[in-house]
Amino acid sequence: MKSSVVSKSTFNGSVQRTIVPFLQKACRVLLVSLAASLTTVSAASAAQYAGIVVDAKTGKVLYSEDADSLRYPASLTKMMTLYLTFEALEAGKISTSTPVPFSKHASAEPPSKLGVRAGNSITVEQAILALVTRSANDAATALGELLGGSEERFGRIMTNKARALGMTRTTYRNANGLPNTVQMTTARDQARLGIALRQHFPQYYSYFSTRSFRFGKQTIGNHNRLLGNVRGVDGIKTGYTRAAGFNLVTSAQADGRSIVGVVLGGKSGGARDAQMRALVAKYLPAASRRGGGDLIAQTADAPTMQAQAVEQPAEASVAATGGSFNLPNDGPVPDFRYSGETTESIEVAYAEPAKVSANPLVNENIMPNTLEAQSRKIAKAAPVPAAAVDNQITNSVAKAAAETPATESTPDGWVIQIGATPDKDQAMTMLENAKDKGGKALRGATPFTVAFASGDGHLYRARFGGFANQDKAVNACKTLKRKGFACWASLQ
């Protein structure tokens, strides 16, 4: 009978053949992991810091450190993706329930992500929430493909919109902020975008304060740790890549003051958040309670961006300017929106628009409540002589002129805008008609016009002022929209 006992030498040989290779492999894995960790720390440490704090009511820079030096935006890129999404919602080209299909390319994006399979879809609202909370790269790419038709085209749209907003040193290449050596920005440009998001889209801005949302069986929390922990903070967006470091754009409002702060190139998430806490604590109390400029009206022309210039690498821009680019340290932040945008090469930000917008700020072919429209309406309602119609229009304009303050005297606080026309009398008639139909929502509101330069001359914005807070302004807009008026609210 053969013995079942294994000799010591045989056993030791077996151990060496099995255990030693295992230990060698484990050591290699540990070393690779350690090297990756050290590389991450090293790259984050190498990221150059830049920061800025801007008074959102006046545009005055309260703090600045390398604010015009080029940096990688990382997931701050998604702020522009959301800006264009909000613009599409405002224009009526999509709705919050519009399906957002996921292509193979979108579905294959690396984390952070929702993990939606190619061929499936989510709603626009789910995509917005996914960008705000999880900073989902796959959802950002899917939104970009929906709005622009392709990632490359959406990148051009993003860059051209940045130029129209006065973000002169920002270049985009994708919708999510994943590494691209040409995709760069500055702290000042990100502050401009942060203010534009809040000023242009108050009806959607509350998405940025979302703490968490349910997606399937998941509860997805917000990456922004300052929400709910720092008084006044109501958004906006975090970002991180190894090359960019830890980035953060923050909006804060308290005691009638509001600021937008930017921190780029933080060494860690904790260090970045601590820096922003310090900036908010120091500069929010120093901000103005009264607006020092019209942050809605067009201020200064942004440089026209030709199509070939969009393709120019960001590094070339540095060489062309000798590594410096100085903007005024104070004054309103440019915030072009629909009327009067100077960038000629902005492409329509949709593959196939869902519908034609009835908003005169978006569709220049639609100008409701003009003198001509009033005339047709009056003539249709009661067939009176033409001279009587002319008298009615003249009286209406005269009444509006008597009640409307001069353009130079504009109310402070929250205002609403219902349109823009090339003729001041048309704007006055628009305001008169809106006040007649607005009822209680416009009781006590002050009608006024604001003239601004456009490519073909001057346009006149028709506005109501005197609203005590954002809720009252937004509610007035809701009332007017039910009556068929275009309307949006903003802080004057």
Tab-separated table of C-alpha atoms in Angstrom:
chain	number	residue	atom	x	y	z
A	1	MET	CA	0.000	0.000	0.000
A	2	LYS	CA	1.248	3.439	-0.907
A	3	SER	CA	1.656	5.843	1.934
A	4	SER	CA	-0.706	8.840	1.954
A	5	VAL	CA	1.832	10.923	3.867
A	6	VAL	CA	3.449	13.703	1.806
A	7	SER	CA	7.134	14.163	2.434
A	8	LYS	CA	8.427	17.429	3.821
A	9	SER	CA	10.449	18.192	0.710
A	10	THR	CA	7.494	17.486	-1.560
A	11	PHE	CA	5.219	19.684	0.561
A	12	ASN	CA	7.719	22.545	0.590
A	13	GLY	CA	8.106	22.351	-3.164
A	14	SER	CA	4.368	22.466	-3.629
A	15	VAL	CA	4.082	25.521	-1.381
A	16	GLN	CA	6.800	27.309	-3.306
A	17	ARG	CA	5.075	26.563	-6.619
A	18	THR	CA	1.692	27.914	-5.424
A	19	ILE	CA	2.223	30.459	-2.657
A	20	VAL	CA	5.282	32.311	-3.956
A	21	PRO	CA	3.747	33.263	-7.353
A	22	PHE	CA	0.599	34.352	-5.505
A	23	LEU	CA	2.598	36.595	-3.158
A	24	GLN	CA	4.589	38.021	-6.063
A	25	LYS	CA	1.386	38.860	-7.926
A	26	ALA	CA	-0.168	40.409	-4.808
A	27	CYS	CA	2.918	42.578	-4.308
A	28	ARG	CA	2.783	43.762	-7.924
A	29	VAL	CA	-0.901	44.688	-7.546
A	30	LEU	CA	-0.145	46.540	-4.308
A	31	LEU	CA	2.725	48.455	-5.890
A	32	VAL	CA	0.640	49.403	-8.941
A	33	SER	CA	-2.185	50.572	-6.676
A	34	LEU	CA	0.219	52.572	-4.525
A	35	ALA	CA	1.814	54.146	-7.603
A	36	ALA	CA	-1.619	55.124	-8.956
A	37	SER	CA	-2.535	56.707	-5.639
A	38	LEU	CA	0.713	58.652	-5.521
A	39	THR	CA	0.180	59.764	-9.127
A	40	THR	CA	-3.310	61.020	-8.236
A	41	VAL	CA	-2.012	62.966	-5.255
A	42	SER	CA	0.907	64.305	-7.274
A	43	ALA	CA	-1.298	65.393	-10.173
A	44	ALA	CA	-3.822	67.068	-7.879
A	45	SER	CA	-0.998	68.801	-6.032
A	46	ALA	CA	0.468	69.973	-9.344
A	47	ALA	CA	-2.815	71.613	-10.388
A	48	GLN	CA	-2.444	75.381	-10.147
A	49	TYR	CA	-4.846	77.268	-7.897
A	50	ALA	CA	-7.069	80.061	-9.239
A	51	GLY	CA	-10.021	81.778	-7.625
A	52	ILE	CA	-12.459	84.664	-7.846
A	53	VAL	CA	-15.472	86.065	-5.972
A	54	VAL	CA	-17.908	88.338	-7.828
A	55	ASP	CA	-20.738	90.449	-6.414
A	56	ALA	CA	-23.655	89.012	-8.415
A	57	LYS	CA	-25.666	92.240	-8.152
A	58	THR	CA	-23.003	94.638	-9.395
A	59	GLY	CA	-20.479	92.486	-11.234
A	60	LYS	CA	-17.699	93.871	-9.022
A	61	VAL	CA	-14.788	91.532	-8.344
A	62	LEU	CA	-14.342	91.200	-4.572
A	63	TYR	CA	-11.430	88.742	-4.675
A	64	SER	CA	-9.166	87.474	-7.434
A	65	GLU	CA	-6.177	85.151	-7.713
A	66	ASP	CA	-4.955	84.172	-11.202
A	67	ALA	CA	-8.558	84.601	-12.351
A	68	ASP	CA	-7.618	84.872	-16.047
A	69	SER	CA	-5.103	82.002	-16.212
A	70	LEU	CA	-6.117	78.943	-18.203
A	71	ARG	CA	-7.217	75.899	-16.211
A	72	TYR	CA	-9.031	72.630	-16.928
A	73	PRO	CA	-12.751	72.891	-16.029
A	74	ALA	CA	-13.373	69.171	-15.343
A	75	SER	CA	-17.064	68.682	-14.513
A	76	LEU	CA	-17.692	72.424	-14.320
A	77	THR	CA	-18.151	71.847	-18.061
A	78	LYS	CA	-21.598	70.494	-17.210
A	79	MET	CA	-22.662	74.017	-16.202
A	80	MET	CA	-22.618	74.998	-19.882
A	81	THR	CA	-24.388	71.762	-20.833
A	82	LEU	CA	-27.103	72.706	-18.351
A	83	TYR	CA	-27.188	76.326	-19.576
A	84	LEU	CA	-27.957	75.120	-23.104
A	85	THR	CA	-30.487	72.617	-21.739
A	86	PHE	CA	-32.297	75.385	-19.830
A	87	GLU	CA	-32.194	77.552	-22.944
A	88	ALA	CA	-33.787	74.734	-24.934
A	89	LEU	CA	-36.507	74.365	-22.301
A	90	GLU	CA	-37.138	78.117	-22.334
A	91	ALA	CA	-37.354	78.090	-26.131
A	92	GLY	CA	-39.888	75.259	-26.119
A	93	LYS	CA	-37.649	72.989	-28.168
A	94	ILE	CA	-37.729	70.316	-25.460
A	95	SER	CA	-39.650	69.714	-22.232
A	96	THR	CA	-38.644	68.155	-18.929
A	97	SER	CA	-40.351	64.924	-20.069
A	98	THR	CA	-38.585	64.729	-23.452
A	99	PRO	CA	-36.732	61.379	-23.784
A	100	VAL	CA	-32.933	61.551	-23.802
A	101	PRO	CA	-31.662	58.495	-25.736
A	102	PHE	CA	-28.314	56.918	-24.833
A	103	SER	CA	-26.040	56.057	-27.741
A	104	LYS	CA	-23.255	53.482	-27.479
A	105	HIS	CA	-20.834	56.359	-27.053
A	106	ALA	CA	-22.837	57.944	-24.235
A	107	SER	CA	-23.408	54.647	-22.480
A	108	ALA	CA	-19.683	53.808	-22.605
A	109	GLU	CA	-18.534	56.991	-20.825
A	110	PRO	CA	-16.495	56.311	-17.650
A	111	PRO	CA	-17.818	57.082	-14.132
A	112	SER	CA	-19.290	58.979	-12.536
A	113	LYS	CA	-22.333	57.798	-14.477
A	114	LEU	CA	-25.907	56.562	-14.216
A	115	GLY	CA	-25.141	53.324	-16.054
A	116	VAL	CA	-27.946	53.527	-18.611
A	117	ARG	CA	-27.554	50.942	-21.365
A	118	ALA	CA	-27.273	51.923	-25.023
A	119	GLY	CA	-30.692	52.120	-26.648
A	120	ASN	CA	-32.457	53.100	-23.421
A	121	SER	CA	-33.451	56.612	-22.429
A	122	ILE	CA	-34.233	58.861	-19.463
A	123	THR	CA	-36.157	62.132	-19.282
A	124	VAL	CA	-34.590	65.568	-19.610
A	125	GLU	CA	-35.399	66.250	-15.959
A	126	GLN	CA	-33.688	63.034	-14.846
A	127	ALA	CA	-30.651	64.014	-16.921
A	128	ILE	CA	-30.558	67.472	-15.314
A	129	LEU	CA	-30.725	65.967	-11.835
A	130	ALA	CA	-28.064	63.394	-12.729
A	131	LEU	CA	-25.678	66.173	-13.798
A	132	VAL	CA	-26.373	68.320	-10.744
A	133	THR	CA	-26.012	65.541	-8.156
A	134	ARG	CA	-23.878	62.647	-9.400
A	135	SER	CA	-22.209	64.658	-12.182
A	136	ALA	CA	-23.044	61.756	-14.500
A	137	ASN	CA	-20.814	61.728	-17.583
A	138	ASP	CA	-23.062	59.415	-19.585
A	139	ALA	CA	-26.117	61.623	-19.022
A	140	ALA	CA	-24.147	64.745	-20.018
A	141	THR	CA	-23.015	63.141	-23.272
A	142	ALA	CA	-26.567	61.971	-24.018
A	143	LEU	CA	-27.909	65.497	-23.452
A	144	GLY	CA	-25.213	66.937	-25.703
A	145	GLU	CA	-26.067	64.484	-28.473
A	146	LEU	CA	-29.773	65.286	-28.111
A	147	LEU	CA	-29.235	69.041	-28.305
A	148	GLY	CA	-26.378	69.205	-30.792
A	149	GLY	CA	-26.704	66.004	-32.814
A	150	SER	CA	-23.135	64.921	-32.008
A	151	GLU	CA	-20.516	65.517	-29.336
A	152	GLU	CA	-18.274	67.431	-31.757
A	153	ARG	CA	-21.068	69.759	-32.873
A	154	PHE	CA	-22.272	70.301	-29.328
A	155	GLY	CA	-18.734	71.296	-28.352
A	156	ARG	CA	-18.811	74.017	-31.023
A	157	ILE	CA	-22.208	75.186	-29.791
A	158	MET	CA	-20.908	75.321	-26.215
A	159	THR	CA	-17.827	77.315	-27.205
A	160	ASN	CA	-19.807	79.805	-29.264
A	161	LYS	CA	-22.328	80.277	-26.465
A	162	ALA	CA	-19.407	80.891	-24.111
A	163	ARG	CA	-18.190	83.675	-26.417
A	164	ALA	CA	-21.674	85.217	-26.527
A	165	LEU	CA	-21.708	85.252	-22.722
A	166	GLY	CA	-18.370	87.050	-22.614
A	167	MET	CA	-16.371	83.928	-21.671
A	168	THR	CA	-13.536	84.896	-23.984
A	169	ARG	CA	-10.965	82.337	-22.826
A	170	THR	CA	-13.097	79.196	-22.606
A	171	THR	CA	-13.017	76.361	-25.148
A	172	TYR	CA	-15.242	73.294	-24.938
A	173	ARG	CA	-14.845	69.933	-26.644
A	174	ASN	CA	-17.335	67.701	-24.817
A	175	ALA	CA	-20.451	67.956	-22.678
A	176	ASN	CA	-19.106	66.341	-19.496
A	177	GLY	CA	-15.608	67.679	-18.783
A	178	LEU	CA	-13.700	64.418	-19.224
A	179	PRO	CA	-10.013	65.137	-19.997
A	180	ASN	CA	-9.235	66.981	-23.220
A	181	THR	CA	-6.081	69.061	-23.489
A	182	VAL	CA	-7.840	71.790	-25.511
A	183	GLN	CA	-10.859	72.101	-23.201
A	184	MET	CA	-9.864	74.967	-20.891
A	185	THR	CA	-11.370	77.913	-19.027
A	186	THR	CA	-10.614	80.544	-16.378
A	187	ALA	CA	-12.005	81.340	-12.955
A	188	ARG	CA	-13.434	84.612	-14.268
A	189	ASP	CA	-15.216	82.859	-17.133
A	190	GLN	CA	-16.739	80.326	-14.746
A	191	ALA	CA	-17.995	83.160	-12.532
A	192	ARG	CA	-19.641	84.732	-15.579
A	193	LEU	CA	-21.358	81.445	-16.363
A	194	GLY	CA	-22.465	80.955	-12.760
A	195	ILE	CA	-24.079	84.405	-12.683
A	196	ALA	CA	-25.658	83.874	-16.103
A	197	LEU	CA	-27.254	80.606	-14.973
A	198	ARG	CA	-28.883	82.250	-11.973
A	199	GLN	CA	-29.859	85.473	-13.747
A	200	HIS	CA	-31.147	83.950	-16.978
A	201	PHE	CA	-32.952	80.910	-15.634
A	202	PRO	CA	-34.375	81.563	-12.151
A	203	GLN	CA	-37.178	79.121	-12.945
A	204	TYR	CA	-34.641	76.281	-13.355
A	205	TYR	CA	-31.870	77.418	-11.030
A	206	SER	CA	-33.365	75.582	-8.042
A	207	TYR	CA	-32.177	72.314	-9.624
A	208	PHE	CA	-28.687	73.221	-8.396
A	209	SER	CA	-29.819	73.044	-4.760
A	210	THR	CA	-31.109	69.461	-5.123
A	211	ARG	CA	-29.681	67.395	-2.252
A	212	SER	CA	-30.623	63.995	-3.723
A	213	PHE	CA	-32.986	62.322	-6.163
A	214	ARG	CA	-34.330	58.850	-6.797
A	215	PHE	CA	-33.288	57.005	-9.933
A	216	GLY	CA	-34.692	53.493	-10.081
A	217	LYS	CA	-33.676	51.851	-6.816
A	218	GLN	CA	-30.860	54.338	-6.235
A	219	THR	CA	-30.878	57.430	-4.067
A	220	ILE	CA	-28.253	59.718	-5.572
A	221	GLY	CA	-26.746	62.386	-3.325
A	222	ASN	CA	-25.237	65.713	-4.355
A	223	HIS	CA	-21.416	65.959	-4.537
A	224	ASN	CA	-21.570	69.560	-3.314
A	225	ARG	CA	-20.869	69.283	0.439
A	226	LEU	CA	-21.468	72.984	1.076
A	227	LEU	CA	-25.207	72.700	0.399
A	228	GLY	CA	-27.000	72.781	3.726
A	229	ASN	CA	-23.724	73.289	5.609
A	230	VAL	CA	-22.836	76.890	4.720
A	231	ARG	CA	-25.393	79.636	5.242
A	232	GLY	CA	-26.663	81.111	1.992
A	233	VAL	CA	-25.126	78.532	-0.373
A	234	ASP	CA	-27.660	77.404	-3.018
A	235	GLY	CA	-25.436	75.651	-5.649
A	236	ILE	CA	-23.738	75.357	-8.166
A	237	LYS	CA	-21.246	72.634	-9.285
A	238	THR	CA	-18.201	70.595	-8.326
A	239	GLY	CA	-15.548	69.138	-10.619
A	240	TYR	CA	-12.452	66.953	-10.465
A	241	THR	CA	-9.880	65.352	-12.731
A	242	ARG	CA	-6.263	64.606	-11.871
A	243	ALA	CA	-5.036	67.336	-14.213
A	244	ALA	CA	-7.594	69.916	-13.041
A	245	GLY	CA	-7.482	69.247	-9.325
A	246	PHE	CA	-10.609	69.892	-7.262
A	247	ASN	CA	-12.862	72.623	-8.678
A	248	LEU	CA	-15.973	74.337	-7.322
A	249	VAL	CA	-18.340	77.115	-8.394
A	250	THR	CA	-20.582	78.314	-5.565
A	251	SER	CA	-23.504	80.697	-5.399
A	252	ALA	CA	-24.511	82.202	-2.056
A	253	GLN	CA	-27.332	84.595	-1.115
A	254	ALA	CA	-28.159	86.052	2.296
A	255	ASP	CA	-29.382	89.330	3.797
A	256	GLY	CA	-30.083	90.829	0.390
A	257	ARG	CA	-26.552	90.135	-0.834
A	258	SER	CA	-25.423	87.587	-3.419
A	259	ILE	CA	-22.065	86.383	-4.686
A	260	VAL	CA	-20.638	83.750	-7.001
A	261	GLY	CA	-17.279	82.243	-6.048
A	262	VAL	CA	-14.918	80.004	-8.018
A	263	VAL	CA	-12.096	77.795	-6.734
A	264	LEU	CA	-9.983	75.895	-9.279
A	265	GLY	CA	-7.090	73.509	-8.674
A	266	GLY	CA	-7.767	72.511	-5.077
A	267	LYS	CA	-5.381	69.909	-3.646
A	268	SER	CA	-8.264	67.870	-2.211
A	269	GLY	CA	-12.016	68.023	-1.880
A	270	GLY	CA	-11.683	69.069	1.742
A	271	ALA	CA	-9.146	71.799	0.989
A	272	ARG	CA	-11.290	73.119	-1.852
A	273	ASP	CA	-14.398	73.225	0.328
A	274	ALA	CA	-12.506	74.895	3.180
A	275	GLN	CA	-11.242	77.597	0.816
A	276	MET	CA	-14.761	78.260	-0.480
A	277	ARG	CA	-16.148	78.406	3.060
A	278	ALA	CA	-13.563	81.061	3.892
A	279	LEU	CA	-14.344	83.056	0.745
A	280	VAL	CA	-18.098	83.008	1.390
A	281	ALA	CA	-17.634	83.972	5.034
A	282	LYS	CA	-15.379	86.913	4.152
A	283	TYR	CA	-16.922	88.320	0.983
A	284	LEU	CA	-20.678	87.694	1.219
A	285	PRO	CA	-21.010	90.341	3.973
A	286	ALA	CA	-18.980	92.715	1.760
A	287	ALA	CA	-21.325	92.408	-1.232
A	288	SER	CA	-23.801	95.139	-2.131
A	289	ARG	CA	-27.487	95.000	-1.201
A	290	ARG	CA	-28.351	97.196	-4.178
A	291	GLY	CA	-27.696	96.380	-7.800
A	292	GLY	CA	-25.125	98.641	-9.394
A	293	GLY	CA	-25.807	97.619	-12.975
A	294	ASP	CA	-28.362	96.035	-15.286
A	295	LEU	CA	-27.189	92.417	-15.301
A	296	ILE	CA	-29.917	91.444	-17.759
A	297	ALA	CA	-29.332	94.106	-20.406
A	298	GLN	CA	-26.558	93.725	-22.941
A	299	THR	CA	-23.491	95.611	-21.765
A	300	ALA	CA	-20.463	95.263	-24.012
A	301	ASP	CA	-20.018	93.313	-27.208
A	302	ALA	CA	-18.164	90.047	-26.893
A	303	PRO	CA	-15.608	89.369	-29.636
A	304	THR	CA	-17.237	87.810	-32.683
A	305	MET	CA	-16.282	84.147	-32.810
A	306	GLN	CA	-15.724	82.822	-36.318
A	307	ALA	CA	-16.173	79.116	-36.956
A	308	GLN	CA	-12.465	78.490	-37.566
A	309	ALA	CA	-11.566	80.264	-34.333
A	310	VAL	CA	-13.591	77.727	-32.381
A	311	GLU	CA	-11.260	75.003	-33.589
A	312	GLN	CA	-8.172	76.905	-32.403
A	313	PRO	CA	-6.417	75.173	-29.486
A	314	ALA	CA	-6.581	76.959	-26.162
A	315	GLU	CA	-2.779	76.858	-25.959
A	316	ALA	CA	-2.599	79.072	-29.050
A	317	SER	CA	-4.700	81.637	-27.227
A	318	VAL	CA	-2.109	81.790	-24.443
A	319	ALA	CA	0.705	82.385	-26.890
A	320	ALA	CA	-1.274	85.066	-28.706
A	321	THR	CA	-1.843	87.026	-25.511
A	322	GLY	CA	1.560	86.508	-23.984
A	323	GLY	CA	0.047	84.445	-21.180
A	324	SER	CA	-2.136	87.224	-19.786
A	325	PHE	CA	-5.647	88.399	-20.489
A	326	ASN	CA	-7.029	91.221	-18.383
A	327	LEU	CA	-10.689	92.093	-18.096
A	328	PRO	CA	-12.129	94.994	-16.097
A	329	ASN	CA	-12.120	94.310	-12.377
A	330	ASP	CA	-15.614	95.603	-11.920
A	331	GLY	CA	-18.794	96.352	-13.827
A	332	PRO	CA	-21.739	94.174	-14.841
A	333	VAL	CA	-21.034	90.695	-16.129
A	334	PRO	CA	-21.988	90.384	-19.833
A	335	ASP	CA	-25.016	88.168	-20.150
A	336	PHE	CA	-26.278	87.998	-23.690
A	337	ARG	CA	-29.211	85.702	-24.021
A	338	TYR	CA	-31.518	85.569	-27.033
A	339	SER	CA	-31.764	89.092	-28.423
A	340	GLY	CA	-28.639	90.886	-29.537
A	341	GLU	CA	-26.130	88.049	-29.282
A	342	THR	CA	-23.042	89.141	-31.177
A	343	THR	CA	-21.570	85.731	-31.970
A	344	GLU	CA	-22.667	84.976	-35.494
A	345	SER	CA	-21.558	81.368	-35.548
A	346	ILE	CA	-23.773	79.988	-32.754
A	347	GLU	CA	-25.426	76.939	-34.236
A	348	VAL	CA	-28.993	75.994	-33.466
A	349	ALA	CA	-28.531	73.841	-30.391
A	350	TYR	CA	-30.809	70.998	-31.422
A	351	ALA	CA	-30.597	68.179	-33.899
A	352	GLU	CA	-34.275	68.641	-34.820
A	353	PRO	CA	-36.240	71.305	-32.919
A	354	ALA	CA	-39.356	69.844	-31.368
A	355	LYS	CA	-41.463	72.915	-32.095
A	356	VAL	CA	-41.211	76.568	-33.029
A	357	SER	CA	-41.051	78.765	-29.962
A	358	ALA	CA	-43.705	81.388	-29.387
A	359	ASN	CA	-41.269	83.371	-27.272
A	360	PRO	CA	-40.368	86.631	-29.067
A	361	LEU	CA	-37.018	86.618	-27.279
A	362	VAL	CA	-36.184	83.397	-29.120
A	363	ASN	CA	-38.107	83.626	-32.384
A	364	GLU	CA	-37.579	86.960	-34.100
A	365	ASN	CA	-40.434	86.236	-36.537
A	366	ILE	CA	-42.961	86.345	-33.693
A	367	MET	CA	-43.724	89.716	-32.177
A	368	PRO	CA	-47.008	89.474	-30.218
A	369	ASN	CA	-48.836	92.525	-28.915
A	370	THR	CA	-47.272	94.961	-31.371
A	371	LEU	CA	-49.188	97.984	-32.634
A	372	GLU	CA	-50.052	96.069	-35.794
A	373	ALA	CA	-51.283	93.074	-33.816
A	374	GLN	CA	-53.328	95.352	-31.549
A	375	SER	CA	-54.847	97.031	-34.584
A	376	ARG	CA	-55.878	93.697	-36.124
A	377	LYS	CA	-57.288	92.508	-32.815
A	378	ILE	CA	-59.338	95.662	-32.287
A	379	ALA	CA	-60.575	95.644	-35.872
A	380	LYS	CA	-61.605	91.987	-35.590
A	381	ALA	CA	-63.401	92.481	-32.286
A	382	ALA	CA	-65.469	95.466	-33.440
A	383	PRO	CA	-65.634	96.634	-37.079
A	384	VAL	CA	-65.143	100.353	-36.475
A	385	PRO	CA	-63.780	102.934	-38.897
A	386	ALA	CA	-60.026	102.940	-39.425
A	387	ALA	CA	-59.731	106.411	-37.946
A	388	ALA	CA	-61.333	105.139	-34.724
A	389	VAL	CA	-58.870	102.253	-34.615
A	390	ASP	CA	-55.986	104.689	-35.015
A	391	ASN	CA	-57.385	106.814	-32.202
A	392	GLN	CA	-57.674	103.780	-29.911
A	393	ILE	CA	-54.069	102.826	-30.577
A	394	THR	CA	-52.872	106.396	-30.115
A	395	ASN	CA	-54.749	106.709	-26.821
A	396	SER	CA	-53.389	103.353	-25.630
A	397	VAL	CA	-49.821	104.378	-26.387
A	398	ALA	CA	-50.307	107.761	-24.751
A	399	LYS	CA	-51.689	106.112	-21.618
A	400	ALA	CA	-48.768	103.690	-21.473
A	401	ALA	CA	-46.315	106.530	-22.006
A	402	ALA	CA	-47.859	108.489	-19.156
A	403	GLU	CA	-47.605	105.527	-16.780
A	404	THR	CA	-44.190	104.276	-17.923
A	405	PRO	CA	-41.123	105.892	-16.338
A	406	ALA	CA	-38.197	106.973	-18.467
A	407	THR	CA	-35.723	104.316	-19.513
A	408	GLU	CA	-33.018	105.900	-17.361
A	409	SER	CA	-35.080	105.357	-14.187
A	410	THR	CA	-35.478	101.627	-13.575
A	411	PRO	CA	-36.810	99.856	-10.482
A	412	ASP	CA	-34.522	97.862	-8.225
A	413	GLY	CA	-35.166	94.286	-7.154
A	414	TRP	CA	-36.902	91.563	-9.159
A	415	VAL	CA	-38.266	92.369	-12.604
A	416	ILE	CA	-40.047	90.437	-15.332
A	417	GLN	CA	-39.637	90.816	-19.088
A	418	ILE	CA	-42.397	90.030	-21.598
A	419	GLY	CA	-40.676	90.829	-24.880
A	420	ALA	CA	-38.409	93.036	-26.942
A	421	THR	CA	-39.399	95.160	-29.939
A	422	PRO	CA	-37.586	97.499	-32.352
A	423	ASP	CA	-40.008	100.313	-31.455
A	424	LYS	CA	-40.526	101.865	-28.016
A	425	ASP	CA	-44.233	102.468	-28.680
A	426	GLN	CA	-44.668	98.781	-29.426
A	427	ALA	CA	-43.020	97.929	-26.108
A	428	MET	CA	-45.357	100.321	-24.302
A	429	THR	CA	-48.418	98.802	-25.975
A	430	MET	CA	-47.173	95.353	-25.012
A	431	LEU	CA	-46.901	96.452	-21.377
A	432	GLU	CA	-50.353	98.043	-21.405
A	433	ASN	CA	-51.944	94.909	-22.809
A	434	ALA	CA	-50.126	92.702	-20.296
A	435	LYS	CA	-51.179	94.872	-17.351
A	436	ASP	CA	-54.820	94.695	-18.440
A	437	LYS	CA	-54.687	90.887	-18.420
A	438	GLY	CA	-52.302	90.371	-15.507
A	439	GLY	CA	-54.845	91.294	-12.833
A	440	LYS	CA	-53.682	90.940	-9.230
A	441	ALA	CA	-50.302	89.551	-10.282
A	442	LEU	CA	-49.311	92.941	-11.726
A	443	ARG	CA	-51.043	95.114	-9.151
A	444	GLY	CA	-48.470	97.630	-7.993
A	445	ALA	CA	-45.966	96.577	-10.680
A	446	THR	CA	-44.203	99.376	-12.547
A	447	PRO	CA	-43.990	99.125	-16.366
A	448	PHE	CA	-40.808	100.401	-18.001
A	449	THR	CA	-38.628	99.891	-21.061
A	450	VAL	CA	-34.886	99.355	-21.470
A	451	ALA	CA	-33.175	100.245	-24.738
A	452	PHE	CA	-30.191	98.224	-25.904
A	453	ALA	CA	-28.124	98.000	-29.054
A	454	SER	CA	-28.584	95.103	-31.466
A	455	GLY	CA	-27.043	94.228	-34.781
A	456	ASP	CA	-29.725	96.136	-36.706
A	457	GLY	CA	-30.041	99.168	-34.440
A	458	HIS	CA	-31.897	99.328	-31.116
A	459	LEU	CA	-34.435	97.106	-29.395
A	460	TYR	CA	-36.615	97.972	-26.413
A	461	ARG	CA	-37.173	95.437	-23.659
A	462	ALA	CA	-40.668	95.570	-22.150
A	463	ARG	CA	-40.483	94.992	-18.388
A	464	PHE	CA	-42.357	95.274	-15.109
A	465	GLY	CA	-40.510	96.066	-11.885
A	466	GLY	CA	-41.295	96.473	-8.222
A	467	PHE	CA	-41.600	92.809	-7.190
A	468	ALA	CA	-40.599	92.239	-3.577
A	469	ASN	CA	-38.979	88.843	-4.165
A	470	GLN	CA	-38.333	86.090	-6.672
A	471	ASP	CA	-41.524	84.178	-5.865
A	472	LYS	CA	-43.754	87.150	-6.676
A	473	ALA	CA	-41.929	87.811	-9.938
A	474	VAL	CA	-42.092	84.158	-11.009
A	475	ASN	CA	-45.784	83.936	-10.054
A	476	ALA	CA	-46.510	87.021	-12.153
A	477	CYS	CA	-44.768	85.325	-15.080
A	478	LYS	CA	-46.850	82.192	-14.595
A	479	THR	CA	-50.017	84.284	-14.740
A	480	LEU	CA	-48.917	86.046	-17.911
A	481	LYS	CA	-47.866	82.787	-19.566
A	482	ARG	CA	-51.371	81.413	-18.963
A	483	LYS	CA	-52.635	84.486	-20.803
A	484	GLY	CA	-50.381	83.760	-23.775
A	485	PHE	CA	-47.490	86.086	-22.990
A	486	ALA	CA	-43.817	85.198	-23.084
A	487	CYS	CA	-42.272	86.015	-19.728
A	488	TRP	CA	-39.174	85.465	-17.596
A	489	ALA	CA	-38.036	86.846	-14.264
A	490	SER	CA	-34.685	88.075	-13.040
A	491	LEU	CA	-32.952	90.148	-10.399
A	492	GLN	CA	-32.407	93.747	-11.547
